[in-house]
Amino acid sequence: LYKEKRLPHIELDEYRTEFERDFFMIVNLVRENPLSFQNHVKNYVAKGKFEGQSKAANTLIQRLKSLPKVEPILSNKAASNACYVNLGKNENTIGNISGNAITELK
């Protein structure tokens, strides 16, 4: 599906894990056509795979219906590495979430 939509090609070596690459691809699929992605959410819920509250799924579906199409994001290995540096330095402390990895990206 990703190739059919002609979204930006992403090499696995641009990310540390296959999960990261797949997540990036899903984000681009949603950005490319948010309305069509609601069907995936509906199917996921219908198959009993969603363990959350149905209200949350319905809210997501409604928001997907209202989102406009936006351009896909492009992969950036330096930005990805900067995120890892930032996470490693901050360990999720609220006071230090931003700023520390910016010099790594530059």
PDB file of C-alpha atoms in Angstrom:
ATOM      1  CA  LEU A   1       0.000   0.000   0.000  1.00  0.00           C
ATOM      2  CA  TYR A   2       2.826   2.383   0.886  1.00  0.00           C
ATOM      3  CA  LYS A   3       4.492   1.881  -2.508  1.00  0.00           C
ATOM      4  CA  GLU A   4       1.153   2.173  -4.322  1.00  0.00           C
ATOM      5  CA  LYS A   5       0.659   5.625  -2.791  1.00  0.00           C
ATOM      6  CA  ARG A   6       4.148   6.594  -4.006  1.00  0.00           C
ATOM      7  CA  LEU A   7       5.166   7.882  -0.614  1.00  0.00           C
ATOM      8  CA  PRO A   8       8.858   8.584   0.172  1.00  0.00           C
ATOM      9  CA  HIS A   9      11.033   5.472   0.139  1.00  0.00           C
ATOM     10  CA  ILE A  10      12.522   4.691   3.520  1.00  0.00           C
ATOM     11  CA  GLU A  11      15.591   2.519   4.034  1.00  0.00           C
ATOM     12  CA  LEU A  12      15.656   0.351   7.138  1.00  0.00           C
ATOM     13  CA  ASP A  13      19.168   1.611   7.989  1.00  0.00           C
ATOM     14  CA  GLU A  14      17.726   5.104   8.479  1.00  0.00           C
ATOM     15  CA  TYR A  15      16.102   3.826  11.695  1.00  0.00           C
ATOM     16  CA  ARG A  16      17.318   1.714  14.574  1.00  0.00           C
ATOM     17  CA  THR A  17      14.462  -0.775  14.395  1.00  0.00           C
ATOM     18  CA  GLU A  18      11.977  -2.067  11.868  1.00  0.00           C
ATOM     19  CA  PHE A  19       9.196  -0.866  14.207  1.00  0.00           C
ATOM     20  CA  GLU A  20      10.425   2.748  13.893  1.00  0.00           C
ATOM     21  CA  ARG A  21      10.461   2.547  10.121  1.00  0.00           C
ATOM     22  CA  ASP A  22       6.999   0.962  10.034  1.00  0.00           C
ATOM     23  CA  PHE A  23       5.651   3.629  12.391  1.00  0.00           C
ATOM     24  CA  PHE A  24       7.066   6.359  10.168  1.00  0.00           C
ATOM     25  CA  MET A  25       5.371   4.745   7.162  1.00  0.00           C
ATOM     26  CA  ILE A  26       2.023   4.548   8.980  1.00  0.00           C
ATOM     27  CA  VAL A  27       2.241   8.228   9.890  1.00  0.00           C
ATOM     28  CA  ASN A  28       2.777   9.053   6.219  1.00  0.00           C
ATOM     29  CA  LEU A  29      -0.179   6.874   5.186  1.00  0.00           C
ATOM     30  CA  VAL A  30      -2.391   8.741   7.639  1.00  0.00           C
ATOM     31  CA  ARG A  31      -1.116  12.119   6.436  1.00  0.00           C
ATOM     32  CA  GLU A  32      -1.671  11.127   2.800  1.00  0.00           C
ATOM     33  CA  ASN A  33      -5.338  10.194   3.311  1.00  0.00           C
ATOM     34  CA  PRO A  34      -6.690  10.467   6.880  1.00  0.00           C
ATOM     35  CA  LEU A  35     -10.231   9.662   5.797  1.00  0.00           C
ATOM     36  CA  SER A  36      -9.314   6.263   4.357  1.00  0.00           C
ATOM     37  CA  PHE A  37      -7.358   5.365   7.481  1.00  0.00           C
ATOM     38  CA  GLN A  38     -10.564   5.379   9.516  1.00  0.00           C
ATOM     39  CA  ASN A  39     -11.478   2.097   7.812  1.00  0.00           C
ATOM     40  CA  HIS A  40      -8.353   0.488   9.251  1.00  0.00           C
ATOM     41  CA  VAL A  41      -9.335   1.681  12.722  1.00  0.00           C
ATOM     42  CA  LYS A  42     -12.880   0.373  12.300  1.00  0.00           C
ATOM     43  CA  ASN A  43     -11.607  -3.032  11.137  1.00  0.00           C
ATOM     44  CA  TYR A  44      -9.140  -3.241  14.012  1.00  0.00           C
ATOM     45  CA  VAL A  45     -11.911  -2.563  16.525  1.00  0.00           C
ATOM     46  CA  ALA A  46     -14.356  -4.926  14.779  1.00  0.00           C
ATOM     47  CA  LYS A  47     -11.848  -7.794  14.932  1.00  0.00           C
ATOM     48  CA  GLY A  48     -11.650  -7.402  18.705  1.00  0.00           C
ATOM     49  CA  LYS A  49      -7.996  -6.341  18.715  1.00  0.00           C
ATOM     50  CA  PHE A  50      -8.642  -2.971  20.370  1.00  0.00           C
ATOM     51  CA  GLU A  51      -8.545  -3.307  24.149  1.00  0.00           C
ATOM     52  CA  GLY A  52      -9.412   0.287  24.977  1.00  0.00           C
ATOM     53  CA  GLN A  53     -12.694   2.095  25.369  1.00  0.00           C
ATOM     54  CA  SER A  54     -14.912   2.259  22.298  1.00  0.00           C
ATOM     55  CA  LYS A  55     -15.366   5.992  22.936  1.00  0.00           C
ATOM     56  CA  ALA A  56     -11.641   6.524  22.287  1.00  0.00           C
ATOM     57  CA  ALA A  57     -11.829   4.640  18.989  1.00  0.00           C
ATOM     58  CA  ASN A  58     -14.889   6.619  17.935  1.00  0.00           C
ATOM     59  CA  THR A  59     -13.152   9.893  18.802  1.00  0.00           C
ATOM     60  CA  LEU A  60     -10.170   8.871  16.658  1.00  0.00           C
ATOM     61  CA  ILE A  61     -12.448   7.974  13.755  1.00  0.00           C
ATOM     62  CA  GLN A  62     -14.235  11.331  13.971  1.00  0.00           C
ATOM     63  CA  ARG A  63     -10.946  13.224  14.059  1.00  0.00           C
ATOM     64  CA  LEU A  64      -9.618  11.279  11.078  1.00  0.00           C
ATOM     65  CA  LYS A  65     -12.737  12.317   9.157  1.00  0.00           C
ATOM     66  CA  SER A  66     -12.015  15.981   9.833  1.00  0.00           C
ATOM     67  CA  LEU A  67      -8.287  16.034   9.033  1.00  0.00           C
ATOM     68  CA  PRO A  68      -7.080  17.456   5.720  1.00  0.00           C
ATOM     69  CA  LYS A  69      -4.548  15.713   3.530  1.00  0.00           C
ATOM     70  CA  VAL A  70      -0.992  16.920   4.233  1.00  0.00           C
ATOM     71  CA  GLU A  71       2.355  16.263   2.610  1.00  0.00           C
ATOM     72  CA  PRO A  72       4.314  13.226   3.832  1.00  0.00           C
ATOM     73  CA  ILE A  73       7.220  13.756   6.153  1.00  0.00           C
ATOM     74  CA  LEU A  74      10.681  12.895   4.883  1.00  0.00           C
ATOM     75  CA  SER A  75      13.091  10.651   6.695  1.00  0.00           C
ATOM     76  CA  ASN A  76      16.039  12.364   8.361  1.00  0.00           C
ATOM     77  CA  LYS A  77      18.654  10.124   9.981  1.00  0.00           C
ATOM     78  CA  ALA A  78      20.317  13.026  11.793  1.00  0.00           C
ATOM     79  CA  ALA A  79      17.001  14.085  13.343  1.00  0.00           C
ATOM     80  CA  SER A  80      16.285  10.520  14.393  1.00  0.00           C
ATOM     81  CA  ASN A  81      19.700  10.247  16.029  1.00  0.00           C
ATOM     82  CA  ALA A  82      19.180  13.580  17.799  1.00  0.00           C
ATOM     83  CA  CYS A  83      15.941  12.232  19.296  1.00  0.00           C
ATOM     84  CA  TYR A  84      17.831   9.256  20.701  1.00  0.00           C
ATOM     85  CA  VAL A  85      20.493  11.520  22.173  1.00  0.00           C
ATOM     86  CA  ASN A  86      17.814  13.716  23.714  1.00  0.00           C
ATOM     87  CA  LEU A  87      15.943  10.765  25.197  1.00  0.00           C
ATOM     88  CA  GLY A  88      19.148   9.329  26.582  1.00  0.00           C
ATOM     89  CA  LYS A  89      20.118  12.581  28.250  1.00  0.00           C
ATOM     90  CA  ASN A  90      16.721  13.422  29.683  1.00  0.00           C
ATOM     91  CA  GLU A  91      15.190  10.129  30.692  1.00  0.00           C
ATOM     92  CA  ASN A  92      11.704  11.659  30.454  1.00  0.00           C
ATOM     93  CA  THR A  93      12.246  14.447  32.958  1.00  0.00           C
ATOM     94  CA  ILE A  94       9.774  17.247  32.277  1.00  0.00           C
ATOM     95  CA  GLY A  95      12.283  20.016  32.895  1.00  0.00           C
ATOM     96  CA  ASN A  96      14.710  18.722  30.275  1.00  0.00           C
ATOM     97  CA  ILE A  97      12.534  17.403  27.434  1.00  0.00           C
ATOM     98  CA  SER A  98      13.652  19.891  24.775  1.00  0.00           C
ATOM     99  CA  GLY A  99      16.848  21.516  23.656  1.00  0.00           C
ATOM    100  CA  ASN A 100      19.596  19.102  24.643  1.00  0.00           C
ATOM    101  CA  ALA A 101      19.915  17.278  21.321  1.00  0.00           C
ATOM    102  CA  ILE A 102      19.651  20.305  19.061  1.00  0.00           C
ATOM    103  CA  THR A 103      23.431  20.662  18.867  1.00  0.00           C
ATOM    104  CA  GLU A 104      23.655  16.974  17.924  1.00  0.00           C
ATOM    105  CA  LEU A 105      21.325  17.605  14.969  1.00  0.00           C
ATOM    106  CA  LYS A 106      23.247  20.658  13.761  1.00  0.00           C
TER     107      LYS A 106
END
